[in-house]
PDB file of C-alpha atoms and ligand atoms in Angstrom:
ATOM      1  CA  MET A 150      15.442  -1.568 -17.840  1.00 46.00           C
ATOM      2  CA  SER A 151      15.397  -1.483 -14.078  1.00 45.00           C
ATOM      3  CA  THR A 152      15.318   1.868 -12.331  1.00 48.00           C
ATOM      4  CA  TYR A 153      15.588   0.806  -8.700  1.00 49.00           C
ATOM      5  CA  THR A 154      18.575   0.960  -6.400  1.00 50.00           C
ATOM      6  CA  LEU A 155      19.944  -2.265  -4.973  1.00 49.00           C
ATOM      7  CA  ASP A 156      19.611  -2.209  -1.214  1.00 49.00           C
ATOM      8  CA  THR A 157      21.978  -4.941  -0.067  1.00 48.00           C
ATOM      9  CA  SER A 158      24.176  -3.865   2.805  1.00 46.00           C
ATOM     10  CA  THR A 159      27.196  -4.817   0.693  1.00 45.00           C
ATOM     11  CA  SER A 160      26.301  -2.610  -2.255  1.00 47.00           C
ATOM     12  CA  ARG A 161      29.187  -0.180  -2.757  1.00 45.00           C
ATOM     13  CA  ALA A 162      27.423   1.816  -5.439  1.00 52.00           C
ATOM     14  CA  HIS A 163      24.470   2.688  -3.225  1.00 53.00           C
ATOM     15  CA  PRO A 164      25.337   2.080   0.442  1.00 51.00           C
ATOM     16  CA  THR A 165      22.329   2.112   2.717  1.00 52.00           C
ATOM     17  CA  PRO A 166      22.291   4.960   5.275  1.00 54.00           C
ATOM     18  CA  ALA A 167      21.954   2.456   8.111  1.00 51.00           C
ATOM     19  CA  PRO A 168      22.736  -0.969   6.716  1.00 49.00           C
ATOM     20  CA  MET A 169      20.007  -3.442   7.559  1.00 57.00           C
ATOM     21  CA  ARG A 170      18.263  -6.191   5.785  1.00 80.00           C
ATOM     22  CA  ARG A 171      14.918  -5.593   4.143  1.00 93.00           C
ATOM     23  CA  LEU A 172      12.027  -7.579   5.605  1.00 97.00           C
ATOM     24  CA  THR A 173      11.149 -10.562   3.470  1.00 97.00           C
ATOM     25  CA  VAL A 174       7.927 -12.343   2.618  1.00 98.00           C
ATOM     26  CA  PRO A 175       8.811 -15.370   4.832  1.00 97.00           C
ATOM     27  CA  LYS A 176       9.518 -13.019   7.771  1.00 97.00           C
ATOM     28  CA  ILE A 177       6.050 -11.491   7.355  1.00 98.00           C
ATOM     29  CA  GLN A 178       4.457 -14.963   7.148  1.00 97.00           C
ATOM     30  CA  GLU A 179       6.310 -16.049  10.297  1.00 97.00           C
ATOM     31  CA  ARG A 180       4.634 -13.292  12.294  1.00 97.00           C
ATOM     32  CA  LYS A 181       1.587 -15.568  12.509  1.00 98.00           C
ATOM     33  CA  ALA A 182       2.360 -18.680  14.527  1.00 98.00           C
ATOM     34  CA  ALA A 183       0.885 -22.099  13.711  1.00 97.00           C
ATOM     35  CA  ASP A 184      -1.671 -21.609  16.507  1.00 97.00           C
ATOM     36  CA  GLY A 185      -2.768 -18.285  14.942  1.00 97.00           C
ATOM     37  CA  ARG A 186      -1.022 -16.078  17.524  1.00 96.00           C
ATOM     38  CA  VAL A 187       0.603 -12.843  16.323  1.00 97.00           C
ATOM     39  CA  ASP A 188       2.870 -11.243  18.924  1.00 96.00           C
ATOM     40  CA  GLN A 189       3.914  -8.336  16.715  1.00 97.00           C
ATOM     41  CA  PRO A 190       1.088  -6.974  14.529  1.00 98.00           C
ATOM     42  CA  ILE A 191       2.082  -5.994  10.991  1.00 98.00           C
ATOM     43  CA  VAL A 192       2.381  -2.248  10.351  1.00 98.00           C
ATOM     44  CA  MET A 193       1.580  -1.266   6.775  1.00 98.00           C
ATOM     45  CA  LEU A 194       1.012   2.123   5.121  1.00 98.00           C
ATOM     46  CA  THR A 195       0.683   3.139   1.515  1.00 98.00           C
ATOM     47  CA  ALA A 196       3.479   5.153  -0.109  1.00 98.00           C
ATOM     48  CA  TYR A 197       3.770   6.514  -3.633  1.00 98.00           C
ATOM     49  CA  THR A 198       6.892   8.684  -3.650  1.00 98.00           C
ATOM     50  CA  THR A 199      10.537   8.398  -2.656  1.00 97.00           C
ATOM     51  CA  ARG A 200      10.524  11.062   0.045  1.00 97.00           C
ATOM     52  CA  MET A 201       7.414   9.693   1.717  1.00 98.00           C
ATOM     53  CA  ALA A 202       8.901   6.182   1.593  1.00 98.00           C
ATOM     54  CA  GLN A 203      12.042   7.491   3.327  1.00 96.00           C
ATOM     55  CA  LEU A 204       9.936   8.988   6.127  1.00 97.00           C
ATOM     56  CA  LEU A 205       7.683   5.955   6.632  1.00 98.00           C
ATOM     57  CA  ASP A 206      10.206   3.170   6.105  1.00 97.00           C
ATOM     58  CA  PRO A 207      11.712   3.008   9.632  1.00 96.00           C
ATOM     59  CA  HIS A 208       8.238   2.685  11.166  1.00 98.00           C
ATOM     60  CA  CYS A 209       6.631   0.151   8.828  1.00 98.00           C
ATOM     61  CA  ASP A 210       6.929  -3.548   8.059  1.00 98.00           C
ATOM     62  CA  ILE A 211       5.302  -3.176   4.641  1.00 98.00           C
ATOM     63  CA  LEU A 212       5.010  -0.224   2.271  1.00 98.00           C
ATOM     64  CA  LEU A 213       2.137  -0.742  -0.141  1.00 98.00           C
ATOM     65  CA  VAL A 214       2.287   1.077  -3.451  1.00 98.00           C
ATOM     66  CA  GLY A 215      -1.489   1.060  -3.658  1.00 98.00           C
ATOM     67  CA  ASP A 216      -3.528   1.737  -6.753  1.00 98.00           C
ATOM     68  CA  SER A 217      -5.234   4.256  -4.454  1.00 98.00           C
ATOM     69  CA  LEU A 218      -2.664   6.549  -6.095  1.00 98.00           C
ATOM     70  CA  ALA A 219      -5.498   7.011  -8.602  1.00 98.00           C
ATOM     71  CA  GLN A 220      -7.378   9.274  -6.183  1.00 97.00           C
ATOM     72  CA  VAL A 221      -4.479  10.359  -3.949  1.00 98.00           C
ATOM     73  CA  ILE A 222      -1.929  11.393  -6.586  1.00 98.00           C
ATOM     74  CA  TYR A 223      -3.814  11.683  -9.865  1.00 98.00           C
ATOM     75  CA  GLY A 224      -7.224  13.045  -8.832  1.00 97.00           C
ATOM     76  CA  LEU A 225      -9.062  10.204 -10.568  1.00 98.00           C
ATOM     77  CA  ASP A 226     -12.538   9.055  -9.509  1.00 96.00           C
ATOM     78  CA  SER A 227     -11.637   5.394  -9.043  1.00 97.00           C
ATOM     79  CA  THR A 228      -8.758   2.938  -9.365  1.00 98.00           C
ATOM     80  CA  VAL A 229     -10.115   1.551 -12.652  1.00 98.00           C
ATOM     81  CA  PRO A 230      -7.991   3.783 -14.971  1.00 98.00           C
ATOM     82  CA  VAL A 231      -4.660   2.965 -13.268  1.00 98.00           C
ATOM     83  CA  THR A 232      -2.023   1.486 -15.614  1.00 98.00           C
ATOM     84  CA  LEU A 233       0.980  -0.798 -15.189  1.00 98.00           C
ATOM     85  CA  GLU A 234       3.194   2.135 -16.222  1.00 98.00           C
ATOM     86  CA  MET A 235       1.886   4.222 -13.297  1.00 98.00           C
ATOM     87  CA  MET A 236       2.486   1.375 -10.843  1.00 98.00           C
ATOM     88  CA  CYS A 237       5.997   0.775 -12.216  1.00 98.00           C
ATOM     89  CA  ALA A 238       6.998   4.426 -11.885  1.00 98.00           C
ATOM     90  CA  HIS A 239       5.688   4.844  -8.323  1.00 98.00           C
ATOM     91  CA  GLY A 240       6.850   1.373  -7.269  1.00 98.00           C
ATOM     92  CA  ALA A 241      10.429   2.139  -8.314  1.00 98.00           C
ATOM     93  CA  ALA A 242      10.264   5.485  -6.478  1.00 97.00           C
ATOM     94  CA  VAL A 243       9.172   3.779  -3.240  1.00 98.00           C
ATOM     95  CA  VAL A 244      11.824   1.064  -3.506  1.00 97.00           C
ATOM     96  CA  ARG A 245      14.478   3.800  -3.971  1.00 96.00           C
ATOM     97  CA  GLY A 246      13.306   5.473  -0.769  1.00 96.00           C
ATOM     98  CA  SER A 247      13.200   2.405   1.470  1.00 96.00           C
ATOM     99  CA  TYR A 248      15.692  -0.034   2.966  1.00 95.00           C
ATOM    100  CA  HIS A 249      13.796  -1.840   5.677  1.00 96.00           C
ATOM    101  CA  SER A 250      10.172  -2.435   4.675  1.00 98.00           C
ATOM    102  CA  LEU A 251       8.891  -5.083   2.326  1.00 98.00           C
ATOM    103  CA  VAL A 252       7.537  -3.230  -0.720  1.00 98.00           C
ATOM    104  CA  VAL A 253       4.307  -4.616  -2.224  1.00 98.00           C
ATOM    105  CA  ILE A 254       2.807  -3.231  -5.440  1.00 98.00           C
ATOM    106  CA  ASP A 255      -0.838  -3.331  -6.464  1.00 98.00           C
ATOM    107  CA  MET A 256      -1.641  -5.024  -9.755  1.00 98.00           C
ATOM    108  CA  PRO A 257      -3.858  -2.506 -11.571  1.00 98.00           C
ATOM    109  CA  PHE A 258      -7.329  -3.343 -12.871  1.00 98.00           C
ATOM    110  CA  GLY A 259      -7.162  -5.097 -16.252  1.00 98.00           C
ATOM    111  CA  ALA A 260      -3.592  -6.333 -15.789  1.00 98.00           C
ATOM    112  CA  TYR A 261      -4.332  -9.739 -14.243  1.00 98.00           C
ATOM    113  CA  GLU A 262      -7.966 -10.839 -14.391  1.00 98.00           C
ATOM    114  CA  ALA A 263      -7.992 -12.327 -17.911  1.00 98.00           C
ATOM    115  CA  SER A 264      -5.781 -15.322 -17.151  1.00 98.00           C
ATOM    116  CA  PRO A 265      -3.001 -16.574 -14.873  1.00 98.00           C
ATOM    117  CA  ALA A 266      -0.565 -16.060 -17.763  1.00 98.00           C
ATOM    118  CA  GLN A 267      -1.581 -12.405 -18.118  1.00 98.00           C
ATOM    119  CA  ALA A 268      -1.162 -11.990 -14.353  1.00 98.00           C
ATOM    120  CA  PHE A 269       2.304 -13.562 -14.473  1.00 98.00           C
ATOM    121  CA  GLU A 270       3.426 -11.228 -17.249  1.00 98.00           C
ATOM    122  CA  SER A 271       2.176  -8.145 -15.403  1.00 98.00           C
ATOM    123  CA  ALA A 272       3.552  -9.205 -12.016  1.00 98.00           C
ATOM    124  CA  ALA A 273       6.948 -10.109 -13.473  1.00 98.00           C
ATOM    125  CA  ARG A 274       7.145  -6.692 -15.117  1.00 98.00           C
ATOM    126  CA  LEU A 275       6.282  -4.945 -11.837  1.00 98.00           C
ATOM    127  CA  LEU A 276       8.959  -6.863  -9.926  1.00 98.00           C
ATOM    128  CA  LYS A 277      11.630  -6.479 -12.654  1.00 98.00           C
ATOM    129  CA  GLU A 278      11.106  -2.753 -13.182  1.00 98.00           C
ATOM    130  CA  THR A 279      10.756  -1.733  -9.547  1.00 97.00           C
ATOM    131  CA  GLY A 280      12.743  -4.091  -7.327  1.00 97.00           C
ATOM    132  CA  ALA A 281       9.665  -4.703  -5.158  1.00 97.00           C
ATOM    133  CA  ALA A 282       9.281  -8.180  -3.659  1.00 97.00           C
ATOM    134  CA  ALA A 283       5.568  -8.890  -3.999  1.00 98.00           C
ATOM    135  CA  VAL A 284       2.327  -7.916  -5.700  1.00 98.00           C
ATOM    136  CA  LYS A 285      -1.203  -7.491  -4.392  1.00 98.00           C
ATOM    137  CA  LEU A 286      -4.335  -8.382  -6.309  1.00 98.00           C
ATOM    138  CA  GLU A 287      -8.029  -8.085  -5.536  1.00 98.00           C
ATOM    139  CA  GLY A 288     -10.535 -10.913  -5.510  1.00 98.00           C
ATOM    140  CA  GLY A 289     -11.312 -14.190  -3.763  1.00 98.00           C
ATOM    141  CA  GLU A 290     -12.300 -17.616  -5.093  1.00 98.00           C
ATOM    142  CA  ALA A 291     -12.224 -16.381  -8.693  1.00 98.00           C
ATOM    143  CA  MET A 292      -8.566 -15.384  -8.289  1.00 98.00           C
ATOM    144  CA  ALA A 293      -7.387 -18.496  -6.405  1.00 98.00           C
ATOM    145  CA  GLU A 294      -6.078 -20.198  -9.556  1.00 98.00           C
ATOM    146  CA  THR A 295      -4.095 -17.057 -10.428  1.00 98.00           C
ATOM    147  CA  VAL A 296      -2.654 -16.756  -6.903  1.00 98.00           C
ATOM    148  CA  ALA A 297      -1.503 -20.396  -7.087  1.00 98.00           C
ATOM    149  CA  PHE A 298      -0.044 -19.875 -10.588  1.00 98.00           C
ATOM    150  CA  LEU A 299       2.018 -16.861  -9.459  1.00 98.00           C
ATOM    151  CA  THR A 300       3.228 -18.252  -6.142  1.00 98.00           C
ATOM    152  CA  ARG A 301       4.325 -21.546  -7.728  1.00 98.00           C
ATOM    153  CA  ARG A 302       6.405 -19.479 -10.144  1.00 98.00           C
ATOM    154  CA  GLY A 303       8.173 -17.381  -7.517  1.00 98.00           C
ATOM    155  CA  ILE A 304       5.937 -14.333  -7.259  1.00 98.00           C
ATOM    156  CA  PRO A 305       4.648 -13.663  -3.736  1.00 98.00           C
ATOM    157  CA  VAL A 306       1.036 -12.505  -3.687  1.00 98.00           C
ATOM    158  CA  MET A 307      -0.867 -10.496  -1.109  1.00 98.00           C
ATOM    159  CA  GLY A 308      -4.619 -11.015  -1.470  1.00 98.00           C
ATOM    160  CA  HIS A 309      -7.361  -8.420  -0.972  1.00 98.00           C
ATOM    161  CA  VAL A 310     -10.966  -9.376  -0.158  1.00 98.00           C
ATOM    162  CA  GLY A 311     -14.114  -7.760   1.226  1.00 97.00           C
ATOM    163  CA  LEU A 312     -14.542  -4.319  -0.285  1.00 96.00           C
ATOM    164  CA  THR A 313     -12.500  -4.532  -3.487  1.00 97.00           C
ATOM    165  CA  PRO A 314     -12.382  -1.007  -4.975  1.00 96.00           C
ATOM    166  CA  GLN A 315     -11.455  -2.186  -8.491  1.00 97.00           C
ATOM    167  CA  ALA A 316     -14.898  -3.847  -8.622  1.00 95.00           C
ATOM    168  CA  VAL A 317     -16.685  -0.552  -7.903  1.00 94.00           C
ATOM    169  CA  ASN A 318     -18.742  -0.885 -11.084  1.00 95.00           C
ATOM    170  CA  MET A 319     -20.082  -4.259  -9.918  1.00 93.00           C
ATOM    171  CA  LEU A 320     -20.480  -3.241  -6.268  1.00 93.00           C
ATOM    172  CA  GLY A 321     -22.111   0.099  -7.072  1.00 92.00           C
ATOM    173  CA  GLY A 322     -20.061   2.000  -4.480  1.00 92.00           C
ATOM    174  CA  TYR A 323     -17.678   1.719  -1.573  1.00 92.00           C
ATOM    175  CA  ARG A 324     -20.024   0.585   1.208  1.00 91.00           C
ATOM    176  CA  ALA A 325     -18.656  -1.863   3.775  1.00 92.00           C
ATOM    177  CA  ARG A 326     -19.355  -5.480   2.837  1.00 93.00           C
ATOM    178  CA  GLY A 327     -20.775  -8.472   4.667  1.00 90.00           C
ATOM    179  CA  ARG A 328     -24.056  -6.989   5.857  1.00 91.00           C
ATOM    180  CA  ASP A 329     -26.026 -10.177   5.163  1.00 93.00           C
ATOM    181  CA  ASP A 330     -25.289 -13.840   5.797  1.00 95.00           C
ATOM    182  CA  ALA A 331     -24.562 -14.783   2.190  1.00 95.00           C
ATOM    183  CA  GLU A 332     -22.085 -11.935   1.733  1.00 95.00           C
ATOM    184  CA  ALA A 333     -20.422 -12.700   5.074  1.00 96.00           C
ATOM    185  CA  LYS A 334     -19.969 -16.375   4.165  1.00 97.00           C
ATOM    186  CA  LYS A 335     -18.590 -15.418   0.733  1.00 97.00           C
ATOM    187  CA  ILE A 336     -15.952 -13.106   2.252  1.00 97.00           C
ATOM    188  CA  VAL A 337     -14.671 -15.799   4.628  1.00 98.00           C
ATOM    189  CA  ALA A 338     -14.689 -18.363   1.782  1.00 98.00           C
ATOM    190  CA  ASP A 339     -12.784 -15.887  -0.432  1.00 98.00           C
ATOM    191  CA  ALA A 340     -10.110 -15.370   2.224  1.00 98.00           C
ATOM    192  CA  ARG A 341      -9.799 -19.125   2.725  1.00 98.00           C
ATOM    193  CA  ALA A 342      -9.519 -19.800  -1.021  1.00 98.00           C
ATOM    194  CA  ILE A 343      -6.669 -17.394  -1.676  1.00 98.00           C
ATOM    195  CA  ALA A 344      -4.856 -18.348   1.544  1.00 98.00           C
ATOM    196  CA  GLU A 345      -5.007 -21.997   0.473  1.00 98.00           C
ATOM    197  CA  ALA A 346      -3.817 -20.965  -3.010  1.00 98.00           C
ATOM    198  CA  GLY A 347      -0.653 -19.567  -1.415  1.00 98.00           C
ATOM    199  CA  ALA A 348      -1.215 -15.872  -0.641  1.00 98.00           C
ATOM    200  CA  PHE A 349       1.357 -14.784   1.971  1.00 98.00           C
ATOM    201  CA  SER A 350      -1.044 -12.311   3.556  1.00 98.00           C
ATOM    202  CA  ILE A 351      -4.504 -10.903   2.902  1.00 98.00           C
ATOM    203  CA  VAL A 352      -5.919  -7.385   3.126  1.00 98.00           C
ATOM    204  CA  LEU A 353      -9.436  -7.395   4.591  1.00 98.00           C
ATOM    205  CA  GLU A 354     -11.040  -4.113   3.553  1.00 98.00           C
ATOM    206  CA  GLY A 355     -14.358  -2.604   4.607  1.00 97.00           C
ATOM    207  CA  VAL A 356     -16.001  -5.601   6.273  1.00 97.00           C
ATOM    208  CA  MET A 357     -18.159  -6.029   9.377  1.00 97.00           C
ATOM    209  CA  GLU A 358     -15.915  -6.651  12.368  1.00 97.00           C
ATOM    210  CA  ASP A 359     -17.164 -10.182  13.150  1.00 96.00           C
ATOM    211  CA  ILE A 360     -16.368 -11.263   9.578  1.00 97.00           C
ATOM    212  CA  ALA A 361     -12.846  -9.848   9.852  1.00 98.00           C
ATOM    213  CA  ILE A 362     -12.317 -11.840  13.056  1.00 98.00           C
ATOM    214  CA  GLU A 363     -13.760 -15.014  11.536  1.00 98.00           C
ATOM    215  CA  ALA A 364     -11.623 -14.668   8.378  1.00 98.00           C
ATOM    216  CA  THR A 365      -8.504 -13.970  10.470  1.00 98.00           C
ATOM    217  CA  LYS A 366      -9.107 -17.158  12.445  1.00 98.00           C
ATOM    218  CA  ALA A 367      -9.875 -19.128   9.273  1.00 98.00           C
ATOM    219  CA  VAL A 368      -6.572 -18.527   7.467  1.00 98.00           C
ATOM    220  CA  ALA A 369      -2.993 -19.492   8.265  1.00 98.00           C
ATOM    221  CA  CYS A 370      -1.454 -16.356   6.736  1.00 98.00           C
ATOM    222  CA  PRO A 371      -1.597 -12.916   8.396  1.00 98.00           C
ATOM    223  CA  THR A 372      -4.577 -10.665   7.661  1.00 98.00           C
ATOM    224  CA  ILE A 373      -4.141  -6.912   7.393  1.00 98.00           C
ATOM    225  CA  GLY A 374      -7.225  -4.869   8.179  1.00 98.00           C
ATOM    226  CA  ILE A 375      -8.516  -1.579   6.838  1.00 98.00           C
ATOM    227  CA  GLY A 376     -12.001  -0.770   8.060  1.00 97.00           C
ATOM    228  CA  ALA A 377     -12.074  -4.270   9.526  1.00 98.00           C
ATOM    229  CA  SER A 378     -10.971  -5.060  13.119  1.00 98.00           C
ATOM    230  CA  ALA A 379      -8.176  -4.411  15.608  1.00 98.00           C
ATOM    231  CA  GLN A 380      -8.041  -8.209  15.863  1.00 98.00           C
ATOM    232  CA  CYS A 381      -6.637  -8.541  12.347  1.00 98.00           C
ATOM    233  CA  ASP A 382      -2.966  -9.522  12.299  1.00 98.00           C
ATOM    234  CA  GLY A 383      -1.940  -6.055  11.097  1.00 98.00           C
ATOM    235  CA  GLN A 384      -3.370  -2.750   9.897  1.00 98.00           C
ATOM    236  CA  VAL A 385      -3.019  -0.578   6.806  1.00 98.00           C
ATOM    237  CA  LEU A 386      -4.166   2.962   6.018  1.00 98.00           C
ATOM    238  CA  VAL A 387      -3.792   5.198   2.997  1.00 98.00           C
ATOM    239  CA  ILE A 388      -1.047   7.615   4.014  1.00 98.00           C
ATOM    240  CA  ASP A 389      -2.783  10.793   2.861  1.00 98.00           C
ATOM    241  CA  ASP A 390      -5.940   9.803   4.778  1.00 98.00           C
ATOM    242  CA  MET A 391      -4.116   9.261   8.069  1.00 98.00           C
ATOM    243  CA  LEU A 392      -2.150  12.490   7.649  1.00 98.00           C
ATOM    244  CA  GLY A 393      -5.386  14.475   7.254  1.00 98.00           C
ATOM    245  CA  MET A 394      -4.776  15.592   3.683  1.00 98.00           C
ATOM    246  CA  PHE A 395      -8.432  15.337   2.685  1.00 96.00           C
ATOM    247  CA  GLU A 396     -11.494  17.150   3.992  1.00 91.00           C
ATOM    248  CA  ARG A 397     -13.597  14.002   3.971  1.00 89.00           C
ATOM    249  CA  THR A 398     -12.334  10.639   5.140  1.00 90.00           C
ATOM    250  CA  PRO A 399     -14.160   7.343   5.585  1.00 91.00           C
ATOM    251  CA  ARG A 400     -15.313   6.335   9.092  1.00 93.00           C
ATOM    252  CA  PHE A 401     -12.494   3.782   9.505  1.00 95.00           C
ATOM    253  CA  VAL A 402      -9.727   6.364   9.086  1.00 97.00           C
ATOM    254  CA  LYS A 403      -8.074   7.812  12.162  1.00 97.00           C
ATOM    255  CA  ARG A 404      -6.436  11.165  11.385  1.00 97.00           C
ATOM    256  CA  PHE A 405      -3.025  11.183  13.022  1.00 98.00           C
ATOM    257  CA  ASP A 406      -2.377  14.763  11.838  1.00 97.00           C
ATOM    258  CA  ASP A 407      -4.053  17.668  10.089  1.00 97.00           C
ATOM    259  CA  LEU A 408      -1.531  18.260   7.310  1.00 98.00           C
ATOM    260  CA  ALA A 409      -4.021  19.928   4.954  1.00 98.00           C
ATOM    261  CA  ALA A 410      -4.539  22.724   7.480  1.00 97.00           C
ATOM    262  CA  ARG A 411      -0.803  23.068   8.074  1.00 98.00           C
ATOM    263  CA  ILE A 412      -0.052  23.247   4.326  1.00 98.00           C
ATOM    264  CA  THR A 413      -2.828  25.795   3.861  1.00 98.00           C
ATOM    265  CA  ASP A 414      -1.340  27.967   6.640  1.00 98.00           C
ATOM    266  CA  ALA A 415       2.148  27.735   5.127  1.00 98.00           C
ATOM    267  CA  ALA A 416       0.882  28.687   1.651  1.00 98.00           C
ATOM    268  CA  ARG A 417      -1.130  31.596   3.089  1.00 98.00           C
ATOM    269  CA  THR A 418       1.903  32.917   4.980  1.00 98.00           C
ATOM    270  CA  TYR A 419       4.120  32.544   1.894  1.00 98.00           C
ATOM    271  CA  ALA A 420       1.613  34.450  -0.261  1.00 98.00           C
ATOM    272  CA  ALA A 421       1.420  37.242   2.337  1.00 98.00           C
ATOM    273  CA  ASP A 422       5.250  37.482   2.527  1.00 98.00           C
ATOM    274  CA  VAL A 423       5.603  37.627  -1.266  1.00 98.00           C
ATOM    275  CA  THR A 424       2.879  40.250  -1.557  1.00 98.00           C
ATOM    276  CA  ALA A 425       4.423  42.376   1.218  1.00 98.00           C
ATOM    277  CA  ARG A 426       7.955  41.879  -0.241  1.00 98.00           C
ATOM    278  CA  THR A 427       9.096  40.463   3.104  1.00 98.00           C
ATOM    279  CA  PHE A 428      10.390  37.342   1.351  1.00 98.00           C
ATOM    280  CA  PRO A 429      13.154  36.773   0.397  1.00 98.00           C
ATOM    281  CA  THR A 430      15.169  38.386   3.180  1.00 97.00           C
ATOM    282  CA  GLU A 431      18.942  38.859   3.619  1.00 95.00           C
ATOM    283  CA  GLU A 432      19.201  35.195   4.676  1.00 96.00           C
ATOM    284  CA  GLN A 433      17.839  33.828   1.417  1.00 97.00           C
ATOM    285  CA  ILE A 434      19.656  35.950  -1.197  1.00 96.00           C
ATOM    286  CA  TYR A 435      23.090  35.775  -2.792  1.00 96.00           C
ATOM    287  CA  ARG A 436      25.334  38.866  -2.984  1.00 92.00           C
ATOM    288  CA  GLY A 437      28.518  39.146  -5.047  1.00 89.00           C
ATOM    289  CA  LYS A 438      31.702  39.945  -3.101  1.00 77.00           C
TER     290      LYS A 438
HETATM  291  O1  LIG B  29      -4.796   0.799  -3.021  1.00 58.61           O
HETATM  292  C1  LIG B  29      -4.660   0.808  -1.790  1.00 58.61           C
HETATM  293  O2  LIG B  29      -4.175   1.768  -1.178  1.00 58.61           O
HETATM  294  C2  LIG B  29      -5.104  -0.384  -1.060  1.00 58.61           C
HETATM  295  C3  LIG B  29      -5.185  -0.266   0.424  1.00 58.61           C
HETATM  296  C4  LIG B  29      -6.316   0.588   0.809  1.00 58.61           C
HETATM  297  C5  LIG B  29      -5.232  -1.589   1.081  1.00 58.61           C
HETATM  298  O3  LIG B  29      -5.399  -1.362  -1.650  1.00 58.61           O
END
């Protein structure tokens, strides 16, 4: 059963607040011209909830329902335990809160690696149950066959190479990748392989800047950097990182706010008001006539 809200400007049941057409996969692909030029870099942020999607939607081209919800929402150590059910629930919430951005949902670890057929089943479920338009999966050359299988069957795929957090148990941590020649060459070859297999865009995460630039030049589809380079064709950050929700953030994160401190202040003031019985006041209580 689908839980999302149709967003067409003609929908009478759920009219959009400001009717406009959602960005599509071809529109994102078109941002990168045949000569590799990108006049308007792609703006992408993660979102996991309806309200956050509503706030971010007017400012983004793509909302990514990342499996980073493992750490951000669920307090898990890694993305490995994330399930399809979790991605379906949060994906549907983000689609309900957005009208403009393309919504892309991460395929969770274990839901696509076994075979192209397994990947198709998982991706189809994500799209059917959420209303999102595309999926993202991690991996390079090893995933090229799967990317081709999905795209030929109508499922747009965003790739993800470089630091691939679902492979944390193989990588042994979250260090930036491409520090030696062999690793650098592999990352560029990975990007090339999934671009040629039909990926409509590729996330380049946690790679040395020169590799990000080389990979961006090597592929026809747009690249979206995180801990990569300003010369990627777009950028993505985890929303809670850029809002300053965590005490520690990786080097590549720019904090655009300090929400943790502001929430702490609000909670402290609330506790003081409750303790002093200065909340609620006249303005917040009901009185019978
Ligand atoms: O899960 C996620 O949020 C991601 C981004 C960091 C690209 O994959």
